[in-house]
Tab-separated table of C-alpha atoms in Angstrom:
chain	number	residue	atom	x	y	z
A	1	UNK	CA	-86.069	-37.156	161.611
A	2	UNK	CA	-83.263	-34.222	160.813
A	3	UNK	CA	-82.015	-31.354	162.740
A	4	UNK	CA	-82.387	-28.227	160.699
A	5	UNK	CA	-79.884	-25.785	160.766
A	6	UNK	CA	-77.867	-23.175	158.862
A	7	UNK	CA	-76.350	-24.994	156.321
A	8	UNK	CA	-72.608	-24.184	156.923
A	9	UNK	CA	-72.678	-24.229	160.366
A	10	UNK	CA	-69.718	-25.970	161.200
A	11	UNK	CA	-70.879	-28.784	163.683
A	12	UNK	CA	-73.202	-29.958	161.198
A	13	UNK	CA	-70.056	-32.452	159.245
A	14	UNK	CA	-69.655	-34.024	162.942
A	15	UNK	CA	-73.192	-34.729	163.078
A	16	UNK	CA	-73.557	-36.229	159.805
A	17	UNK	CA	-70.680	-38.127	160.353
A	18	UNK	CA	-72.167	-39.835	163.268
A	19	UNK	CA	-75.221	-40.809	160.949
A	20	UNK	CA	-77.821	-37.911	162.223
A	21	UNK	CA	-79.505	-36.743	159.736
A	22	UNK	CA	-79.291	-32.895	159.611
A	23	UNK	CA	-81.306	-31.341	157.168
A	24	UNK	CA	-80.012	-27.780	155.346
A	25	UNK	CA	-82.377	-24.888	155.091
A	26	UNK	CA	-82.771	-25.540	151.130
A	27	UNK	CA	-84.251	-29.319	151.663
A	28	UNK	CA	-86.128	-28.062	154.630
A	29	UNK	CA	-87.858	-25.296	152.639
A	30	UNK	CA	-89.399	-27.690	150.048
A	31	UNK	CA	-91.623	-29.999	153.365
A	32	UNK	CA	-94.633	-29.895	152.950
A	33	UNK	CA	-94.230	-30.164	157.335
A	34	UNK	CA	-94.583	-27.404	160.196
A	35	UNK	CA	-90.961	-28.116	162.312
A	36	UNK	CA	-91.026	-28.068	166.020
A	37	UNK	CA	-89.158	-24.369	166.453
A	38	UNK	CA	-86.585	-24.570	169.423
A	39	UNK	CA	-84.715	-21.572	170.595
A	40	UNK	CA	-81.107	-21.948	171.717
A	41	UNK	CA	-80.112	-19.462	174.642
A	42	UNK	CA	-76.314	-20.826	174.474
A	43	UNK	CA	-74.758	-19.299	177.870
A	44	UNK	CA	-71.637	-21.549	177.888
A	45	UNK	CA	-67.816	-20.338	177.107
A	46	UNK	CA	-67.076	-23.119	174.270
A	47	UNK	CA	-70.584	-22.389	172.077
A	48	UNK	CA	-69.223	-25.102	169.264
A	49	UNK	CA	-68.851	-27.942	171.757
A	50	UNK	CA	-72.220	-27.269	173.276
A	51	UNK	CA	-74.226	-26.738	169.613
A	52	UNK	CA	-72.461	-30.219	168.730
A	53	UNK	CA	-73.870	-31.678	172.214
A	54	UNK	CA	-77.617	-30.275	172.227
A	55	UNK	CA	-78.032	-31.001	168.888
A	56	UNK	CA	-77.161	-34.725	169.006
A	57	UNK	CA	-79.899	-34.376	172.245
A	58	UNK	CA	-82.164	-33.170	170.125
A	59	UNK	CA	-81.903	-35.098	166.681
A	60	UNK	CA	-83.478	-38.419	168.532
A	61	UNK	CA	-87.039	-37.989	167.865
A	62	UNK	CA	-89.698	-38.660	164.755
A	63	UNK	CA	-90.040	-34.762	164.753
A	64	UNK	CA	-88.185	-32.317	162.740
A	65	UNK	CA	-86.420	-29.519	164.766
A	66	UNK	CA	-85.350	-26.582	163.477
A	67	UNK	CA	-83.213	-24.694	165.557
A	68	UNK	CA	-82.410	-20.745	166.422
A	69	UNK	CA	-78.988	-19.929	168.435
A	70	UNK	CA	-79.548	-17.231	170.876
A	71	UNK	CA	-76.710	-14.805	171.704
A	72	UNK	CA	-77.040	-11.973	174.882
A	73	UNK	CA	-76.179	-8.765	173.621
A	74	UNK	CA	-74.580	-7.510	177.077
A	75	UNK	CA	-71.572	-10.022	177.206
A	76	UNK	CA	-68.606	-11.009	174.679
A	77	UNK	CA	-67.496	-14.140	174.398
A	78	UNK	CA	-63.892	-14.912	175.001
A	79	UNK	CA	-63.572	-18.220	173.638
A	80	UNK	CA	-65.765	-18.638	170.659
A	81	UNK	CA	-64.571	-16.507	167.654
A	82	UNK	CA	-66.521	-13.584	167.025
A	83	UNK	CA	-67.061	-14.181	163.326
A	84	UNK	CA	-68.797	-17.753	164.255
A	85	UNK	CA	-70.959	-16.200	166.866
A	86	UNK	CA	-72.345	-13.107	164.649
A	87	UNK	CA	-72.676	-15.588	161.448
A	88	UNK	CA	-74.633	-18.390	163.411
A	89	UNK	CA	-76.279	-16.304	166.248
A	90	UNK	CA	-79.361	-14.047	166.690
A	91	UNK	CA	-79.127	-11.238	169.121
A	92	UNK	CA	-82.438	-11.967	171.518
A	93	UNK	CA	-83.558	-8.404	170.636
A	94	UNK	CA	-83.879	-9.657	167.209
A	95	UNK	CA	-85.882	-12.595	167.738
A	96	UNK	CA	-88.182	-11.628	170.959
A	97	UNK	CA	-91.048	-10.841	168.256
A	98	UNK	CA	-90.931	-14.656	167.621
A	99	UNK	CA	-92.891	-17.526	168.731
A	100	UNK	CA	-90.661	-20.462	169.856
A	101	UNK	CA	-92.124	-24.201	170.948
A	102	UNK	CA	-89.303	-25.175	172.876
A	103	UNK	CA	-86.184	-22.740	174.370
A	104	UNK	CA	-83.555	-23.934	175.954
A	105	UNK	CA	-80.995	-21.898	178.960
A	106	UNK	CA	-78.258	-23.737	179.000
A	107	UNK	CA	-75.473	-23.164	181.770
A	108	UNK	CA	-72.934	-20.812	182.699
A	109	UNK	CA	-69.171	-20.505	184.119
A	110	UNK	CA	-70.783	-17.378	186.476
A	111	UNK	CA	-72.143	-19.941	189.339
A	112	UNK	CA	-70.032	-18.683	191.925
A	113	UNK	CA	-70.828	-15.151	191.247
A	114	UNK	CA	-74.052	-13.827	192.754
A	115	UNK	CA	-76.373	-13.708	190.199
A	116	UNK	CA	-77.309	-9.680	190.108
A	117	UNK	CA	-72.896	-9.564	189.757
A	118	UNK	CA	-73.296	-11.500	186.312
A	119	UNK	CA	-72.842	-8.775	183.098
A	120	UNK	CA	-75.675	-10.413	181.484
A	121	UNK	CA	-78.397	-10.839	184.002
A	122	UNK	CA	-80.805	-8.072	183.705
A	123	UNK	CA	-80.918	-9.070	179.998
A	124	UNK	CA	-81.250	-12.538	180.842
A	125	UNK	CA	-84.076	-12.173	183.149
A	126	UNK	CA	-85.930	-10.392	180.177
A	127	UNK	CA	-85.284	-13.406	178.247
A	128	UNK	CA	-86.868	-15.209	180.998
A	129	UNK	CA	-89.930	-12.588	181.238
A	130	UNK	CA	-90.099	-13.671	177.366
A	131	UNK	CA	-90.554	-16.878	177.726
A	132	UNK	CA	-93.848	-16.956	179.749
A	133	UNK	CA	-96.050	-15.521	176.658
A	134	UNK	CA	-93.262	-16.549	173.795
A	135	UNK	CA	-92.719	-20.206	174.357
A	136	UNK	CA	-94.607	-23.197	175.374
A	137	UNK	CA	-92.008	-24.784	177.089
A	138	UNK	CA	-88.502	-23.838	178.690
A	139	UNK	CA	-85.515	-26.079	179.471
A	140	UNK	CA	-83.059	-24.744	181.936
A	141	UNK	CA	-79.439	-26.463	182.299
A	142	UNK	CA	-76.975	-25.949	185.488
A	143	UNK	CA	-76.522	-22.610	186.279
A	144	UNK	CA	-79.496	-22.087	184.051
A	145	UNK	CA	-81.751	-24.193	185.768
A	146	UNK	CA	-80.743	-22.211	189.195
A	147	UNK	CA	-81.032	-18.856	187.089
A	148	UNK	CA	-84.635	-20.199	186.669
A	149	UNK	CA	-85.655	-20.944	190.020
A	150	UNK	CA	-83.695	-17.791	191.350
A	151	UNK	CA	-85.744	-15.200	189.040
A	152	UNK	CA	-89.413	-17.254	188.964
A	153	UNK	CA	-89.232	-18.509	192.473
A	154	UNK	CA	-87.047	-16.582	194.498
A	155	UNK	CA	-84.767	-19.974	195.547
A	156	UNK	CA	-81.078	-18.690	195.749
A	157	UNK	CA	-78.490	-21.200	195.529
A	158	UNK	CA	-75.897	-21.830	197.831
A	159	UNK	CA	-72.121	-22.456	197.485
A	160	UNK	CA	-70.945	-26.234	197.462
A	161	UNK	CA	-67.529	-27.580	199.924
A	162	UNK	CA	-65.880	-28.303	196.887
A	163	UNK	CA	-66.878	-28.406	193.195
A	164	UNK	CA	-69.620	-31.512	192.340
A	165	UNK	CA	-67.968	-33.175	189.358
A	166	UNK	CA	-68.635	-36.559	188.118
A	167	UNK	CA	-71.326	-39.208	187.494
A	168	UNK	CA	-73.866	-39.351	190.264
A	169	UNK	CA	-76.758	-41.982	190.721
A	170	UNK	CA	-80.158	-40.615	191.099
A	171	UNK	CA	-84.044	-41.708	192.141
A	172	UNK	CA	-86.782	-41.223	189.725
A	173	UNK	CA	-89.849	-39.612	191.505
A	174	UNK	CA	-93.374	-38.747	190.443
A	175	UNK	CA	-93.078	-42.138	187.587
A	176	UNK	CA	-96.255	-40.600	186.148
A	177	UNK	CA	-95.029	-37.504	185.232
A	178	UNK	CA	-93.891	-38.335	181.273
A	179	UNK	CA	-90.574	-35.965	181.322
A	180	UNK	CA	-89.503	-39.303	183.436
A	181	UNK	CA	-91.055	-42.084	181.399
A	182	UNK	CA	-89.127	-44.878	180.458
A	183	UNK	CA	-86.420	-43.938	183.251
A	184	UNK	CA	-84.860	-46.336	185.107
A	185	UNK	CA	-85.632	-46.734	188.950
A	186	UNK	CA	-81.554	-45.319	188.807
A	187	UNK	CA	-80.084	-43.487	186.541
A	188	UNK	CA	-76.471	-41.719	186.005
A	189	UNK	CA	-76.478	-37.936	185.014
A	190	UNK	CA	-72.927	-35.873	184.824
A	191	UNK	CA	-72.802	-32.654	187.096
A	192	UNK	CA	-70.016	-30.337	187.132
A	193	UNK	CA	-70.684	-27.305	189.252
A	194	UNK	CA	-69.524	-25.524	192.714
A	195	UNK	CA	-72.960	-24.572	194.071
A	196	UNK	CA	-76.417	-26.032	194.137
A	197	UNK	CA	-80.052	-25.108	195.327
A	198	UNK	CA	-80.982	-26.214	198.744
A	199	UNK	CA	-83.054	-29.703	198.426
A	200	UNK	CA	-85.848	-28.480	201.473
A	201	UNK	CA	-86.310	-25.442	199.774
A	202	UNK	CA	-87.827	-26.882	196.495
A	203	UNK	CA	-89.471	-29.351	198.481
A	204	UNK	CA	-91.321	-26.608	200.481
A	205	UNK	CA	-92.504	-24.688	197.932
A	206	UNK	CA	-95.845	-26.349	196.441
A	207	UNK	CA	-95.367	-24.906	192.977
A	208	UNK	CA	-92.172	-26.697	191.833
A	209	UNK	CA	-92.521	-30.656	191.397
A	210	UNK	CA	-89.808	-32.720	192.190
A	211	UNK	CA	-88.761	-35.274	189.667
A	212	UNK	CA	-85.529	-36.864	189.987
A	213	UNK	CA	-82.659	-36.680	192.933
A	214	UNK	CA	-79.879	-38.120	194.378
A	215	UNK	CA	-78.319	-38.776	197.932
A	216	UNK	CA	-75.099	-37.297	197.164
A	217	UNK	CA	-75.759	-34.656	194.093
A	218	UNK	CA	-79.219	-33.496	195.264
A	219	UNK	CA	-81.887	-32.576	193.028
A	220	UNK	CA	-81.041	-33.097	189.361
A	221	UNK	CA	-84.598	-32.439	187.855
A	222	UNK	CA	-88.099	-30.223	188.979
A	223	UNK	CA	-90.809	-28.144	186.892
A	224	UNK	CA	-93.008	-26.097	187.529
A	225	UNK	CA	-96.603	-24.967	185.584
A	226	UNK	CA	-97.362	-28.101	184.342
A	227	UNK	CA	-94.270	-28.598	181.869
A	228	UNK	CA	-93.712	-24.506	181.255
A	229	UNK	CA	-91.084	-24.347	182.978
A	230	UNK	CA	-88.310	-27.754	183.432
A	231	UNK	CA	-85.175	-27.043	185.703
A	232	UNK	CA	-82.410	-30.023	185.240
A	233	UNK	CA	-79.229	-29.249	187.461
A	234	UNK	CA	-77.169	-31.510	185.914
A	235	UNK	CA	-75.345	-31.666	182.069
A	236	UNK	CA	-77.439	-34.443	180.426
A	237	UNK	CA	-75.996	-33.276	176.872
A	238	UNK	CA	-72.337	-33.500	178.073
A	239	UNK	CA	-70.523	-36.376	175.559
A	240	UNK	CA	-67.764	-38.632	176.572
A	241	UNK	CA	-64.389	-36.591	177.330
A	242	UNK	CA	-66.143	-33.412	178.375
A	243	UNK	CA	-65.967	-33.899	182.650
A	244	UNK	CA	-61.976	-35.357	181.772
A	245	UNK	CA	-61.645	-32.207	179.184
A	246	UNK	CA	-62.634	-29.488	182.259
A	247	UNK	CA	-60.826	-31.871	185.026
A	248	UNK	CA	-57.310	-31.784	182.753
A	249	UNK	CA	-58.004	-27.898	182.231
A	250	UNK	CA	-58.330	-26.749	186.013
A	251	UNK	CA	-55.805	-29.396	186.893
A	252	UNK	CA	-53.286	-27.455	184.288
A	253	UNK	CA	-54.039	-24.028	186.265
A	254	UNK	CA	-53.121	-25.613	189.436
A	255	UNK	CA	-56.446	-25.662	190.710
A	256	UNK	CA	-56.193	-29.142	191.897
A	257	UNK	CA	-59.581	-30.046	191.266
A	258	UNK	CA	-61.155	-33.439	192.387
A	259	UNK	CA	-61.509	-36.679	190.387
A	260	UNK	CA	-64.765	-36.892	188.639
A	261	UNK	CA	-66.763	-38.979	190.382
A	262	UNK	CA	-67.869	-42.617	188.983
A	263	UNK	CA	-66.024	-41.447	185.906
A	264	UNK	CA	-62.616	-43.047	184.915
A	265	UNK	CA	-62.004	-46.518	185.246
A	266	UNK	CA	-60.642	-47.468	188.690
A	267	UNK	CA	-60.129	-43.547	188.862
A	268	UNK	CA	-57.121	-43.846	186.529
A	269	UNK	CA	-57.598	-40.617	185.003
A	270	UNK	CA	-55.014	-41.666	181.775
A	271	UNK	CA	-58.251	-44.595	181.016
A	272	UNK	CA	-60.674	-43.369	178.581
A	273	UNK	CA	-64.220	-43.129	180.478
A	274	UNK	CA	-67.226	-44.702	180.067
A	275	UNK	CA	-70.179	-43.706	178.453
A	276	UNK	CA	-72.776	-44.509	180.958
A	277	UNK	CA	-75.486	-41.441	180.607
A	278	UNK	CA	-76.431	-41.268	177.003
A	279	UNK	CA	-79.396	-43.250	176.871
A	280	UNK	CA	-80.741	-41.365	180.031
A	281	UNK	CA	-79.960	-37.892	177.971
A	282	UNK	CA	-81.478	-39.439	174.707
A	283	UNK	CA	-84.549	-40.252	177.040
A	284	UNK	CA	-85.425	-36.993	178.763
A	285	UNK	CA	-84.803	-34.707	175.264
A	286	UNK	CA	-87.075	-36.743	173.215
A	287	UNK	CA	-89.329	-36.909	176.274
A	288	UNK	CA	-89.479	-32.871	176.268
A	289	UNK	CA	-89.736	-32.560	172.503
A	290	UNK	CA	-92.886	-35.120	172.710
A	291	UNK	CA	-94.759	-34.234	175.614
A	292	UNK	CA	-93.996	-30.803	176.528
A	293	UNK	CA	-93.604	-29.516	173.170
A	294	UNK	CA	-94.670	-31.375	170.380
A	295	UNK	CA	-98.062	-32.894	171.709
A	296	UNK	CA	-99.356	-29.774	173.324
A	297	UNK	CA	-97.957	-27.017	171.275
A	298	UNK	CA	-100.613	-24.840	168.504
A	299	UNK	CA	-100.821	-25.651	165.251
A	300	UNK	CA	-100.164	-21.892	164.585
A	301	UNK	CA	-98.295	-20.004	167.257
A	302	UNK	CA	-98.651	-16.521	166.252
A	303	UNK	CA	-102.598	-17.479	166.017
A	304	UNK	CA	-103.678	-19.042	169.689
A	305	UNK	CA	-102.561	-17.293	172.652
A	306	UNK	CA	-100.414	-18.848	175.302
């Protein structure tokens, strides 16, 4: 079923071109359907390549989405024009009225700052605040995820050796939980990030479930209140060329980052790399739209308390 959107929004020829069916507001107005409403908080410094990448996530389910883009108010972009972000963006003070089913946090280039440095974070943990009596259920990415557990569960996170990019391997835990069915025993998930919240630390504290993790990478997935609240620390939505795209970038400004892990052939970084994660991603999106949106969101949100 489609992903609604605006209808000129510019990712929406890429999509159709890779046969998703995205539905315009004009053919959407004339269902005779209530669509699953997810909000969009998108945090990240290229907002076209991550709209493109969440909504191919999203578009793999029997359910129709429609989707709202989230902008914060207290930051400017640098790297998305401002014309696409004021066209295809709300400003959260402009939606926090609404009722949303799903939201999603997605990451941020700030990791290494500490969080009460970042420009945005006061408004951002508003947006948070929101989101227990505005949403049913909230998916945090990255630095989003550790944004999460830093303002709901006071878990800081702590700064990495050297930056965690690649492909890792992780271990499904808690098989019963359904944000993990039909995983594999292990799975590959990309991470690219410099810091990462301590592993004992969400194991100690009885109100955050474990639900994925890895021997090298850590914990890649937790929740917390039943399905309110899911953490993932890796990018899930990333596609093909985006870990080579930010390895050739830093490598350009002399960073001299490492080789993505389990990523290029042989680690020949001129080979085109695999795409080894997308069913996993496909997987844990529709999982969250079914079971932690879909099945146990009201009929009419404005009309049932949270």
């Amino acid at each position: 079923m489609p992903i609604r959107v605006q209808n000129d929004l510019p990712v929406k020829e890429i999509l159709e071109q890779e046969n998703i069916f995205v539905m315009d507001e004009f053919r959407a107005a004339h269902q005779d359907i209530r669509p699953i409403s997810i909000g969009l908080l998108n945090l990240m410094p290229l907002k076209e390549d991550t709209e493109l990448q969440i909504l191919r996530a999203l578009s793999n389910t029997p359910l129709q989405v429609d989707v709202t883009f989230v902008r914060v108010t207290s930051h400017v972009s640098k790297n998305t024009s401002t014309s696409h972000i004021y066209k295809f963006y709300e400003a959260f003070e402009d939606i926090k009225n609404k009722k949303f089913d799903g939201f999603i946090i997605t990451g941020a280039p700030v990791e290494q700052m500490p969080f009460e440095d970042v420009d945005y974070w006061e408004e951002l943990k508003g947006i948070m605040e929101w989101t227990k009596t505005n949403v049913v259920s909230t998916l945090h990415l990255c630095w989003g995820a550790q944004a999460g557990i830093y303002y709901h569960y006071g878990i800081d996170k702590v700064l990495l050796p050297e930056k965690r990019s690649g492909l890792y391997w992780h271990h499904v835990r808690n098989r019963k939980i359904p944000i993990v069915r039909g995983f594999d025993d292990m799975f590959l998930a990309p991470h690219s990030r410099h810091t990462e919240v301590p592993q004992d630390l969400l194991e100690a504290d009885e109100r955050i479930t474990i639900l994925a993790d890895s021997d090298e990478a850590g914990v890649y997935m937790c929740m917390a209140q039943n399905g309110r609240q899911i953490f993932v620390m890796g990018h899930p939505e990333y596609d093909r060329m985006t870990l080579d795209t930010e390895y050739k970038r830093d490598s350009t400004k002399g960073l001299n980052p490492v080789i993505p892990k389990n990523y290029y052939p042989g680690d020949d970084t001129s080979k085109k790399p695999m795409l080894t994660w997308r069913a996993h991603a496909n997987n844990l999106y529709a999982n969250w739209l079914n079971y932690y949106v879909y099945q146990v969101t009201p009929y009419d949100l404005y009309g049932t308390p949270f």
